[in-house]
């Protein structure tokens, strides 16, 4: 809105100065005196201000401008996504109705509606939680030696990771989707219980240090909020709060939000329901026909599904759970969309896993004297193992595509970090996400279809 | 990257404090003392820091976080655009070759390759430039009275706006695209000459004030840079610099960049060539078949073409021209993508026109005592007139769709400003751009095809 519109004609100006009516030709007067600040100020409400309306400045989209506020572009993506899929939705509704979808989804999890092997697996998971809690209680009381405690934990977690894999591999009634869901839950639980064991061990270590120097510890004791201290945390309630909390890192005193905001909860719930519907509809309408008919590259659809899954899981669902549990730390992801190196992407897109890796794997390795390079590669190796575990076992195919995809990140990270900067690095990261990840998925899908539908393929 | 990984075990911690080995149940100790800052600092290199790794914070995508850095999303859009159109390009190349496109483009401008009416029109435009310069020179010398000068300018600009329209309407050899281009150039020239006339008038006004108080003006005269003062600017060179400069607002001393950066120039040139190719290819491959076959709504393609046109014109081309002319003020657009109100969008997407409207239309209206509401509506009315002028005349159809589209912005601006805030307002602006603008275009395209291809339509 204009500000100086009404200001009346007043003092002279540099533009009007040095007039020579006779001399109509170019005449540049090079006066080199500098204008004082008060002089400049006085001129702001000057009609001669009208005469200059330009100043030297860069365009916002030039990289030199350093401008990076693009919230609106995100809204544009959402609007475009909704608008360009609105017709697809309507057609889907008119063709299949709304009832078809949920049943098809259920059939992905269950072959036989009277046997729910994946659900049973999840229920059985409670046993491992209780064993871990029992072991920690015995350790805190001194009934178990540290050695015995470690052994029990090792066996418990060893079984935790092998037992569901064996069930999925051996029971034919487990579908790939059901199996992958159950194994994901077991993997999450594995990481959580590992953290639980570590933190309780650290507490015991610290208490033994504390006994040696009681005087100093008193100064540290002060806390503004009510908090739980070491063996007081070993309760069923505390354990299950951690199991359901949207984090993989155990802590005795999680930061808590003051109350459950119902509006926030409902917004996230609506998003969850909406995106579930979108993900299912898109998968059915878009991807299944492509795979069935022509095995075309599905980079773009797959990528959009992944983006929606990201928002659905890391924003809507995790914030929903956090709000419900009054869990204060909502940093479930960082600004990975701006990542200019592959390393930055992996450190920021999945903060719970990144935090766990840093706290319970990377830093312990560093403390044991390994170099940063080796420790970082070890983290990628661990991640590669779990990616393979979560894909190969449910599909009952060991092809190592996921494993190699993760391990390929190490040379890729080196290449991008070495040769690309700024927006080019960012574009390279995006391309690796858009092309690379669906490529690995496609390899599995291809092999799975060749393996299970060879007759159909040959028949055509 | 981890920082406290190697730090050795040291002092006690609040977590380890208050241990009671017997009491294994929940025991929350509510110590209310506050920790001193030095105390907190000491604890940062503490092994007990491992025990807490969460802090209360919002997710970045929550509106409460206030986070708005999404440069990466813009890169994502570019990568997606390139990837999703890469195949289209390849197919286009394989099918039509690269030679087909330019000829088809030329045929849009020319019906008869031996007669270039639009190009001739543009050459004739120089006459109006020279008349304006001549008039100003006579005015500066006092040979023309202010009254006569005003009359000459009025006639010059009246002819400037009506003559090309008459040519386009009467000469059948002018194609719609050629006519629209010629009229755009004439419109730009009209706005430039209007500004030229205004600024030179203001200079004469100021100099007459200055004569009255010579003493004060001397203090204003000082400038650090070499600059031109009033009648010295009335040269062919200065005039043509203004005609080609990427601005509509005349100024005696434009801010200039120190040198022409060849790298910058080449990058912009590559963008210009690339986007020209993309725009033409998309229009041929995507829009023409849609219009020919089914008259489906073309919201999304049209919108993407508009976005690409925006970048091509307002970033690549204008920066290219500015770099070539060492024109310093590169603010050709502002952050309209974040606009939360319709008014903000119109004020920021086309800065040269906005600046002109503010300086030569809105503020003069305010100075004449009109209210802000009335002046704002008058600006929309003027804009609506030129939109209609640039569409109706080349198409030789007076339907007022563009006019009504612009005038509809007034109630729309009121509605969005009144009822929608923040991201919802931004989404509303995006929807109005994505739906509204192509809708108006579609109306013209529809009417044009019905008018010119009725036989074909009836024949089917």
CSV table of C-alpha atoms in Angstrom, one decimal, chain B residues 18-457:
chain,number,residue,atom,x,y,z
B,18,UNK,CA,17.7,-40.3,44.6
B,19,UNK,CA,18.3,-44.1,44.2
B,20,UNK,CA,16.5,-46.4,46.5
B,21,UNK,CA,17.4,-50.0,45.7
B,22,UNK,CA,14.6,-51.5,47.8
B,23,UNK,CA,11.8,-49.3,46.3
B,24,UNK,CA,11.4,-50.9,42.8
B,25,UNK,CA,7.9,-49.2,42.2
B,26,UNK,CA,7.1,-45.9,40.7
B,27,UNK,CA,8.6,-43.1,42.8
B,28,UNK,CA,8.4,-39.6,41.4
B,29,UNK,CA,10.5,-37.1,43.3
B,30,UNK,CA,9.2,-33.6,42.9
B,31,UNK,CA,12.2,-31.5,43.6
B,32,UNK,CA,11.3,-27.9,42.7
B,33,UNK,CA,14.8,-26.2,42.9
B,34,UNK,CA,16.0,-24.6,39.7
B,35,UNK,CA,19.3,-25.6,38.1
B,36,UNK,CA,21.8,-22.7,37.6
B,37,UNK,CA,23.0,-21.9,34.2
B,38,UNK,CA,26.6,-22.8,35.0
B,39,UNK,CA,25.4,-26.1,36.3
B,40,UNK,CA,23.6,-26.8,33.0
B,41,UNK,CA,26.7,-25.9,31.0
B,42,UNK,CA,28.9,-28.2,33.0
B,43,UNK,CA,26.6,-31.1,32.3
B,44,UNK,CA,26.8,-30.8,28.5
B,45,UNK,CA,30.0,-32.9,28.5
B,46,UNK,CA,28.4,-35.5,30.9
B,47,UNK,CA,27.7,-39.2,30.2
B,48,UNK,CA,24.3,-38.7,31.8
B,49,UNK,CA,23.5,-36.5,28.8
B,50,UNK,CA,23.1,-39.8,26.9
B,51,UNK,CA,20.1,-40.5,29.1
B,52,UNK,CA,18.1,-37.6,27.7
B,53,UNK,CA,17.9,-37.1,24.0
B,54,UNK,CA,14.4,-35.6,23.6
B,55,UNK,CA,13.2,-32.1,24.1
B,56,UNK,CA,9.8,-30.4,23.7
B,57,UNK,CA,9.4,-29.2,20.1
B,58,UNK,CA,6.9,-29.0,17.2
B,59,UNK,CA,7.2,-30.9,13.9
B,60,UNK,CA,8.4,-28.6,11.1
B,61,UNK,CA,5.3,-29.1,9.0
B,62,UNK,CA,3.0,-28.1,11.9
B,63,UNK,CA,1.8,-24.5,11.3
B,64,UNK,CA,2.7,-23.8,14.9
B,65,UNK,CA,6.4,-24.3,14.1
B,66,UNK,CA,6.5,-21.1,11.9
B,67,UNK,CA,9.0,-22.9,9.7
B,68,UNK,CA,8.9,-21.8,6.0
B,69,UNK,CA,12.2,-22.8,4.3
B,70,UNK,CA,11.2,-25.0,1.4
B,71,UNK,CA,13.8,-24.2,-1.3
B,72,UNK,CA,14.2,-27.9,-1.8
B,73,UNK,CA,10.5,-28.3,-2.7
B,74,UNK,CA,11.1,-25.8,-5.6
B,75,UNK,CA,13.9,-28.0,-6.8
B,76,UNK,CA,11.6,-31.0,-6.4
B,77,UNK,CA,9.1,-29.4,-8.7
B,78,UNK,CA,11.8,-28.7,-11.3
B,79,UNK,CA,13.1,-32.3,-11.1
B,80,UNK,CA,9.6,-33.7,-11.3
B,81,UNK,CA,8.8,-31.5,-14.3
B,82,UNK,CA,11.9,-32.5,-16.1
B,83,UNK,CA,11.6,-36.2,-15.3
B,84,UNK,CA,7.9,-36.5,-16.0
B,85,UNK,CA,8.3,-34.8,-19.4
B,86,UNK,CA,11.6,-36.4,-20.4
B,87,UNK,CA,9.8,-39.3,-22.1
B,88,UNK,CA,7.4,-36.9,-23.8
B,89,UNK,CA,10.4,-35.0,-25.2
B,90,UNK,CA,12.0,-38.2,-26.5
B,91,UNK,CA,8.8,-39.3,-28.1
B,92,UNK,CA,8.3,-35.9,-29.6
B,93,UNK,CA,11.8,-35.9,-31.0
B,94,UNK,CA,11.5,-39.4,-32.4
B,95,UNK,CA,8.1,-38.7,-34.0
B,96,UNK,CA,8.4,-35.2,-35.3
B,97,UNK,CA,12.2,-34.5,-35.3
B,98,UNK,CA,13.5,-31.2,-34.2
B,99,UNK,CA,12.8,-29.4,-37.4
B,100,UNK,CA,9.1,-29.5,-37.3
B,101,UNK,CA,8.7,-27.2,-34.3
B,102,UNK,CA,10.2,-23.9,-35.4
B,103,UNK,CA,8.3,-23.9,-38.6
B,104,UNK,CA,5.0,-24.5,-36.9
B,105,UNK,CA,5.8,-21.7,-34.5
B,106,UNK,CA,6.6,-19.3,-37.3
B,107,UNK,CA,3.3,-20.2,-39.0
B,108,UNK,CA,1.6,-19.0,-35.8
B,109,UNK,CA,3.0,-15.6,-36.4
B,110,UNK,CA,2.7,-15.5,-40.2
B,111,UNK,CA,0.0,-16.5,-42.6
B,112,UNK,CA,2.0,-15.4,-45.7
B,113,UNK,CA,5.8,-15.8,-45.3
B,114,UNK,CA,6.3,-12.8,-47.6
B,115,UNK,CA,4.3,-10.5,-45.5
B,116,UNK,CA,5.2,-9.8,-41.9
B,117,UNK,CA,2.4,-7.5,-40.7
B,118,UNK,CA,3.1,-7.9,-37.0
B,119,UNK,CA,6.8,-7.3,-37.4
B,120,UNK,CA,6.1,-4.2,-39.5
B,121,UNK,CA,3.8,-2.9,-36.8
B,122,UNK,CA,6.6,-3.3,-34.3
B,123,UNK,CA,9.0,-1.3,-36.5
B,124,UNK,CA,6.4,1.5,-36.9
B,125,UNK,CA,6.3,1.7,-33.1
B,126,UNK,CA,9.6,3.7,-33.3
B,127,UNK,CA,7.7,6.6,-34.7
B,128,UNK,CA,5.7,7.1,-31.4
B,129,UNK,CA,8.9,6.9,-29.4
B,130,UNK,CA,10.5,9.6,-31.5
B,131,UNK,CA,7.4,11.8,-31.3
B,132,UNK,CA,7.4,11.5,-27.5
B,133,UNK,CA,11.1,12.4,-27.4
B,134,UNK,CA,10.6,15.4,-29.8
B,135,UNK,CA,7.7,16.7,-27.7
B,136,UNK,CA,9.7,16.5,-24.5
B,137,UNK,CA,12.6,18.3,-26.1
B,138,UNK,CA,10.4,21.1,-27.3
B,139,UNK,CA,8.8,21.3,-23.8
B,140,UNK,CA,12.2,21.5,-22.1
B,141,UNK,CA,13.3,24.3,-24.4
B,142,UNK,CA,10.0,26.1,-23.9
B,143,UNK,CA,9.1,25.9,-27.6
B,144,UNK,CA,5.9,24.0,-26.7
B,145,UNK,CA,3.7,25.3,-23.9
B,146,UNK,CA,2.7,22.7,-21.3
B,147,UNK,CA,-0.8,22.7,-22.8
B,148,UNK,CA,0.4,22.0,-26.4
B,149,UNK,CA,2.8,19.4,-25.0
B,150,UNK,CA,0.0,17.6,-23.2
B,151,UNK,CA,-2.1,17.7,-26.4
B,152,UNK,CA,0.7,16.2,-28.5
B,153,UNK,CA,1.3,13.5,-26.0
B,154,UNK,CA,-2.4,12.7,-25.7
B,155,UNK,CA,-2.7,12.4,-29.5
B,156,UNK,CA,0.5,10.3,-29.7
B,157,UNK,CA,-0.6,7.9,-27.1
B,158,UNK,CA,-4.2,7.7,-28.3
B,159,UNK,CA,-2.9,6.7,-31.8
B,160,UNK,CA,-0.4,4.4,-30.2
B,161,UNK,CA,-3.2,2.4,-28.6
B,162,UNK,CA,-5.8,2.5,-31.4
B,163,UNK,CA,-3.6,2.2,-34.5
B,164,UNK,CA,-2.2,-1.3,-33.9
B,165,UNK,CA,-5.7,-2.5,-32.8
B,166,UNK,CA,-7.2,-1.2,-36.1
B,167,UNK,CA,-4.4,-2.8,-38.1
B,168,UNK,CA,-4.9,-6.2,-36.4
B,169,UNK,CA,-8.7,-6.0,-36.8
B,170,UNK,CA,-8.6,-5.0,-40.4
B,171,UNK,CA,-5.6,-6.9,-41.9
B,172,UNK,CA,-6.6,-10.6,-42.3
B,173,UNK,CA,-3.0,-11.6,-42.7
B,174,UNK,CA,-2.3,-10.9,-39.0
B,175,UNK,CA,-2.6,-14.2,-37.0
B,176,UNK,CA,-3.9,-14.2,-33.4
B,177,UNK,CA,-0.5,-15.0,-32.0
B,178,UNK,CA,1.3,-12.4,-34.1
B,179,UNK,CA,-1.4,-9.8,-33.3
B,180,UNK,CA,-1.2,-10.5,-29.5
B,181,UNK,CA,2.6,-10.1,-29.6
B,182,UNK,CA,2.4,-6.8,-31.5
B,183,UNK,CA,-0.3,-5.5,-29.2
B,184,UNK,CA,1.7,-6.5,-26.1
B,185,UNK,CA,4.6,-4.6,-27.4
B,186,UNK,CA,2.4,-1.5,-28.1
B,187,UNK,CA,0.8,-1.8,-24.6
B,188,UNK,CA,4.3,-1.9,-23.0
B,189,UNK,CA,5.3,1.1,-25.0
B,190,UNK,CA,2.2,2.9,-24.0
B,191,UNK,CA,2.9,2.4,-20.4
B,192,UNK,CA,6.6,3.4,-20.8
B,193,UNK,CA,5.8,6.6,-22.7
B,194,UNK,CA,3.2,7.6,-20.2
B,195,UNK,CA,5.8,7.2,-17.5
B,196,UNK,CA,8.3,9.1,-19.6
B,197,UNK,CA,5.9,12.0,-20.0
B,198,UNK,CA,5.0,12.0,-16.3
B,199,UNK,CA,8.6,12.0,-15.0
B,200,UNK,CA,9.8,14.8,-17.3
B,201,UNK,CA,6.8,16.8,-16.2
B,202,UNK,CA,7.7,16.3,-12.6
B,203,UNK,CA,11.2,17.4,-13.4
B,204,UNK,CA,10.0,20.6,-14.8
B,205,UNK,CA,7.7,21.1,-11.8
B,206,UNK,CA,10.6,20.5,-9.4
B,207,UNK,CA,12.9,22.8,-11.3
B,208,UNK,CA,10.4,25.6,-11.1
B,209,UNK,CA,10.2,25.0,-7.3
B,210,UNK,CA,13.9,25.0,-7.2
B,211,UNK,CA,14.3,28.3,-8.9
B,212,UNK,CA,12.2,29.8,-6.1
B,213,UNK,CA,14.6,28.4,-3.4
B,214,UNK,CA,18.0,28.0,-4.9
B,215,UNK,CA,19.8,28.0,-1.6
B,216,UNK,CA,18.2,24.7,-0.4
B,217,UNK,CA,18.5,22.8,-3.6
B,218,UNK,CA,22.3,23.0,-3.5
B,219,UNK,CA,22.5,20.7,-0.5
B,220,UNK,CA,20.4,18.2,-2.4
B,221,UNK,CA,22.6,18.3,-5.4
B,222,UNK,CA,25.4,16.1,-4.1
B,223,UNK,CA,25.3,12.5,-5.4
B,224,UNK,CA,28.1,10.0,-5.0
B,225,UNK,CA,27.6,8.6,-8.5
B,226,UNK,CA,27.7,10.3,-11.9
B,227,UNK,CA,24.1,11.2,-12.8
B,228,UNK,CA,22.1,12.9,-15.5
B,229,UNK,CA,19.9,15.8,-14.5
B,230,UNK,CA,16.8,17.1,-16.2
B,231,UNK,CA,17.1,18.3,-19.7
B,232,UNK,CA,20.3,16.3,-20.1
B,233,UNK,CA,18.3,13.1,-20.2
B,234,UNK,CA,16.4,14.0,-23.4
B,235,UNK,CA,18.6,12.0,-25.8
B,236,UNK,CA,18.0,9.2,-28.2
B,237,UNK,CA,20.4,7.0,-26.3
B,238,UNK,CA,18.7,7.5,-23.0
B,239,UNK,CA,15.2,7.1,-24.6
B,240,UNK,CA,16.1,3.8,-26.2
B,241,UNK,CA,17.9,2.5,-23.0
B,242,UNK,CA,14.5,3.1,-21.3
B,243,UNK,CA,12.6,1.4,-24.2
B,244,UNK,CA,14.6,-1.8,-23.9
B,245,UNK,CA,15.2,-1.7,-20.1
B,246,UNK,CA,13.0,-4.3,-18.2
B,247,UNK,CA,10.9,-1.7,-16.4
B,248,UNK,CA,7.9,0.5,-17.2
B,249,UNK,CA,8.8,3.3,-14.8
B,250,UNK,CA,11.1,6.0,-16.3
B,251,UNK,CA,13.9,7.3,-14.1
B,252,UNK,CA,16.7,9.7,-15.1
B,253,UNK,CA,19.3,7.7,-13.3
B,254,UNK,CA,18.6,3.9,-13.2
B,255,UNK,CA,20.7,1.9,-10.8
B,256,UNK,CA,23.3,0.1,-12.9
B,257,UNK,CA,25.2,-3.1,-12.2
B,258,UNK,CA,29.0,-2.6,-12.4
B,259,UNK,CA,29.6,-5.1,-15.3
B,260,UNK,CA,28.0,-7.7,-17.5
B,261,UNK,CA,28.6,-11.2,-15.9
B,262,UNK,CA,29.0,-13.5,-18.9
B,263,UNK,CA,28.3,-16.7,-16.9
B,264,UNK,CA,25.0,-15.3,-15.6
B,265,UNK,CA,24.0,-14.1,-19.1
B,266,UNK,CA,24.7,-17.6,-20.6
B,267,UNK,CA,22.7,-19.4,-17.8
B,268,UNK,CA,19.7,-17.1,-18.4
B,269,UNK,CA,20.1,-17.6,-22.2
B,270,UNK,CA,20.1,-21.4,-21.8
B,271,UNK,CA,17.0,-21.2,-19.6
B,272,UNK,CA,15.3,-19.0,-22.2
B,273,UNK,CA,16.0,-21.4,-25.0
B,274,UNK,CA,15.1,-24.5,-22.9
B,275,UNK,CA,11.8,-23.1,-21.7
B,276,UNK,CA,10.9,-21.8,-25.2
B,277,UNK,CA,11.4,-25.4,-26.4
B,278,UNK,CA,9.4,-26.8,-23.5
B,279,UNK,CA,6.6,-24.4,-23.8
B,280,UNK,CA,6.2,-25.0,-27.6
B,281,UNK,CA,6.6,-28.8,-27.2
B,282,UNK,CA,4.0,-28.9,-24.4
B,283,UNK,CA,1.6,-26.7,-26.2
B,284,UNK,CA,1.8,-28.9,-29.3
B,285,UNK,CA,1.9,-32.3,-27.6
B,286,UNK,CA,-0.4,-31.7,-24.8
B,287,UNK,CA,-2.9,-28.9,-25.3
B,288,UNK,CA,-3.7,-28.9,-29.0
B,289,UNK,CA,-4.8,-32.6,-29.0
B,290,UNK,CA,-6.9,-32.0,-25.9
B,291,UNK,CA,-8.7,-29.0,-27.4
B,292,UNK,CA,-9.1,-30.7,-30.8
B,293,UNK,CA,-10.4,-34.0,-29.5
B,294,UNK,CA,-12.6,-33.4,-26.5
B,295,UNK,CA,-12.6,-29.9,-25.1
B,296,UNK,CA,-11.8,-31.4,-21.7
B,297,UNK,CA,-11.0,-28.9,-18.9
B,298,UNK,CA,-7.3,-28.0,-19.3
B,299,UNK,CA,-6.7,-26.5,-15.8
B,300,UNK,CA,-3.5,-28.4,-15.0
B,301,UNK,CA,-1.7,-28.2,-18.3
B,302,UNK,CA,-2.6,-24.5,-18.8
B,303,UNK,CA,-1.5,-23.7,-15.2
B,304,UNK,CA,1.9,-25.4,-15.7
B,305,UNK,CA,2.4,-23.6,-19.0
B,306,UNK,CA,1.6,-20.3,-17.2
B,307,UNK,CA,4.1,-21.2,-14.4
B,308,UNK,CA,6.8,-21.9,-17.0
B,309,UNK,CA,5.9,-18.8,-18.9
B,310,UNK,CA,6.3,-16.8,-15.7
B,311,UNK,CA,9.7,-18.2,-15.1
B,312,UNK,CA,10.7,-17.8,-18.7
B,313,UNK,CA,9.6,-14.2,-18.9
B,314,UNK,CA,10.0,-12.7,-15.5
B,315,UNK,CA,13.1,-14.5,-14.4
B,316,UNK,CA,15.1,-15.7,-17.4
B,317,UNK,CA,14.3,-13.1,-20.1
B,318,UNK,CA,14.1,-10.0,-17.9
B,319,UNK,CA,17.3,-10.9,-16.1
B,320,UNK,CA,18.9,-11.6,-19.4
B,321,UNK,CA,18.0,-8.2,-20.7
B,322,UNK,CA,18.9,-6.5,-17.4
B,323,UNK,CA,22.3,-8.2,-17.4
B,324,UNK,CA,22.9,-7.1,-21.0
B,325,UNK,CA,21.9,-3.5,-20.2
B,326,UNK,CA,23.6,-3.5,-16.8
B,327,UNK,CA,20.2,-2.6,-15.3
B,328,UNK,CA,20.6,-2.9,-11.5
B,329,UNK,CA,17.0,-3.4,-10.2
B,330,UNK,CA,16.2,-7.1,-10.7
B,331,UNK,CA,13.0,-7.1,-8.7
B,332,UNK,CA,10.7,-8.3,-11.4
B,333,UNK,CA,8.5,-10.3,-9.1
B,334,UNK,CA,8.1,-10.8,-5.4
B,335,UNK,CA,7.2,-13.8,-3.3
B,336,UNK,CA,3.7,-14.1,-4.8
B,337,UNK,CA,3.8,-17.9,-4.2
B,338,UNK,CA,3.4,-17.2,-0.5
B,339,UNK,CA,0.5,-14.8,-1.0
B,340,UNK,CA,-2.3,-15.3,1.5
B,341,UNK,CA,-4.6,-12.7,0.0
B,342,UNK,CA,-5.6,-12.1,-3.7
B,343,UNK,CA,-4.4,-8.4,-3.3
B,344,UNK,CA,-1.0,-9.6,-2.3
B,345,UNK,CA,-0.8,-11.8,-5.3
B,346,UNK,CA,-1.7,-9.0,-7.7
B,347,UNK,CA,0.8,-6.6,-6.0
B,348,UNK,CA,3.7,-9.1,-6.2
B,349,UNK,CA,3.6,-11.3,-9.2
B,350,UNK,CA,4.3,-8.6,-11.8
B,351,UNK,CA,6.4,-5.9,-10.2
B,352,UNK,CA,7.0,-3.7,-13.3
B,353,UNK,CA,3.3,-3.3,-13.9
B,354,UNK,CA,2.5,-3.0,-10.2
B,355,UNK,CA,5.2,-0.3,-9.9
B,356,UNK,CA,3.8,1.6,-12.9
B,357,UNK,CA,0.2,1.4,-11.6
B,358,UNK,CA,1.3,2.6,-8.2
B,359,UNK,CA,3.4,5.5,-9.5
B,360,UNK,CA,1.4,6.7,-12.4
B,361,UNK,CA,-2.2,5.8,-11.6
B,362,UNK,CA,-2.9,4.9,-8.0
B,363,UNK,CA,-0.9,7.6,-6.3
B,364,UNK,CA,-2.0,10.4,-8.7
B,365,UNK,CA,-5.6,9.3,-8.0
B,366,UNK,CA,-4.9,9.5,-4.2
B,367,UNK,CA,-3.3,12.9,-4.7
B,368,UNK,CA,-6.5,14.1,-6.5
B,369,UNK,CA,-8.5,13.1,-3.4
B,370,UNK,CA,-10.0,9.7,-4.4
B,371,UNK,CA,-10.3,7.1,-1.6
B,372,UNK,CA,-8.1,4.0,-1.4
B,373,UNK,CA,-11.1,1.7,-2.3
B,374,UNK,CA,-12.0,3.7,-5.4
B,375,UNK,CA,-8.4,4.0,-6.5
B,376,UNK,CA,-7.8,0.3,-6.1
B,377,UNK,CA,-10.9,-0.6,-8.1
B,378,UNK,CA,-9.8,1.9,-10.8
B,379,UNK,CA,-6.5,0.0,-11.0
B,380,UNK,CA,-8.3,-3.3,-11.5
B,381,UNK,CA,-10.5,-1.6,-14.1
B,382,UNK,CA,-7.5,-0.4,-16.0
B,383,UNK,CA,-5.9,-3.8,-15.8
B,384,UNK,CA,-9.1,-5.4,-16.9
B,385,UNK,CA,-9.2,-3.1,-19.9
B,386,UNK,CA,-5.7,-4.0,-21.1
B,387,UNK,CA,-6.3,-7.8,-20.5
B,388,UNK,CA,-9.4,-7.6,-22.7
B,389,UNK,CA,-7.6,-5.4,-25.3
B,390,UNK,CA,-4.7,-8.0,-25.5
B,391,UNK,CA,-7.1,-10.9,-26.0
B,392,UNK,CA,-10.1,-9.6,-27.9
B,393,UNK,CA,-8.4,-7.7,-30.6
B,394,UNK,CA,-6.0,-10.4,-31.8
B,395,UNK,CA,-8.8,-13.0,-31.7
B,396,UNK,CA,-11.3,-10.5,-33.3
B,397,UNK,CA,-13.9,-11.6,-30.7
B,398,UNK,CA,-15.4,-9.3,-28.1
B,399,UNK,CA,-16.6,-11.5,-25.3
B,400,UNK,CA,-15.4,-9.7,-22.2
B,401,UNK,CA,-14.3,-12.9,-20.5
B,402,UNK,CA,-10.8,-11.4,-19.6
B,403,UNK,CA,-12.4,-8.2,-18.5
B,404,UNK,CA,-14.9,-9.9,-16.2
B,405,UNK,CA,-12.1,-12.2,-15.0
B,406,UNK,CA,-10.1,-9.2,-13.8
B,407,UNK,CA,-13.1,-7.4,-12.4
B,408,UNK,CA,-14.1,-10.6,-10.5
B,409,UNK,CA,-10.8,-10.2,-8.6
B,410,UNK,CA,-12.3,-7.4,-6.5
B,411,UNK,CA,-15.1,-9.5,-4.8
B,412,UNK,CA,-12.7,-12.5,-4.7
B,413,UNK,CA,-10.1,-10.4,-2.9
B,414,UNK,CA,-12.7,-9.2,-0.5
B,415,UNK,CA,-13.9,-12.8,0.2
B,416,UNK,CA,-10.4,-14.3,0.7
B,417,UNK,CA,-9.2,-11.4,2.8
B,418,UNK,CA,-12.4,-11.6,5.0
B,419,UNK,CA,-12.8,-15.3,5.5
B,420,UNK,CA,-9.4,-17.1,5.0
B,421,UNK,CA,-6.1,-16.8,6.8
B,422,UNK,CA,-2.6,-18.3,6.5
B,423,UNK,CA,-2.2,-21.5,4.5
B,424,UNK,CA,-5.9,-21.6,3.8
B,425,UNK,CA,-5.7,-18.1,2.2
B,426,UNK,CA,-2.6,-19.3,0.2
B,427,UNK,CA,-4.4,-22.4,-1.0
B,428,UNK,CA,-7.4,-20.3,-2.0
B,429,UNK,CA,-5.1,-18.0,-4.1
B,430,UNK,CA,-3.6,-21.0,-5.7
B,431,UNK,CA,-6.9,-22.5,-6.5
B,432,UNK,CA,-8.1,-19.2,-8.1
B,433,UNK,CA,-5.0,-19.2,-10.2
B,434,UNK,CA,-5.2,-22.9,-11.2
B,435,UNK,CA,-8.9,-22.9,-11.9
B,436,UNK,CA,-9.9,-19.3,-12.7
B,437,UNK,CA,-7.3,-18.2,-15.2
B,438,UNK,CA,-7.5,-21.3,-17.4
B,439,UNK,CA,-11.2,-21.1,-17.2
B,440,UNK,CA,-11.2,-17.7,-18.8
B,441,UNK,CA,-8.7,-18.9,-21.4
B,442,UNK,CA,-10.9,-21.9,-22.1
B,443,UNK,CA,-13.9,-19.7,-22.7
B,444,UNK,CA,-12.0,-17.8,-25.5
B,445,UNK,CA,-10.6,-21.0,-27.0
B,446,UNK,CA,-14.1,-22.6,-27.0
B,447,UNK,CA,-15.7,-19.6,-28.6
B,448,UNK,CA,-12.8,-19.3,-31.1
B,449,UNK,CA,-13.1,-22.9,-32.2
B,450,UNK,CA,-16.8,-22.8,-32.4
B,451,UNK,CA,-16.5,-19.6,-34.6
B,452,UNK,CA,-13.8,-20.8,-36.9
B,453,UNK,CA,-14.3,-24.5,-37.1
B,454,UNK,CA,-18.0,-24.8,-36.9
B,455,UNK,CA,-18.0,-26.8,-40.2
B,456,UNK,CA,-15.5,-29.3,-38.8
B,457,UNK,CA,-17.5,-29.6,-35.5
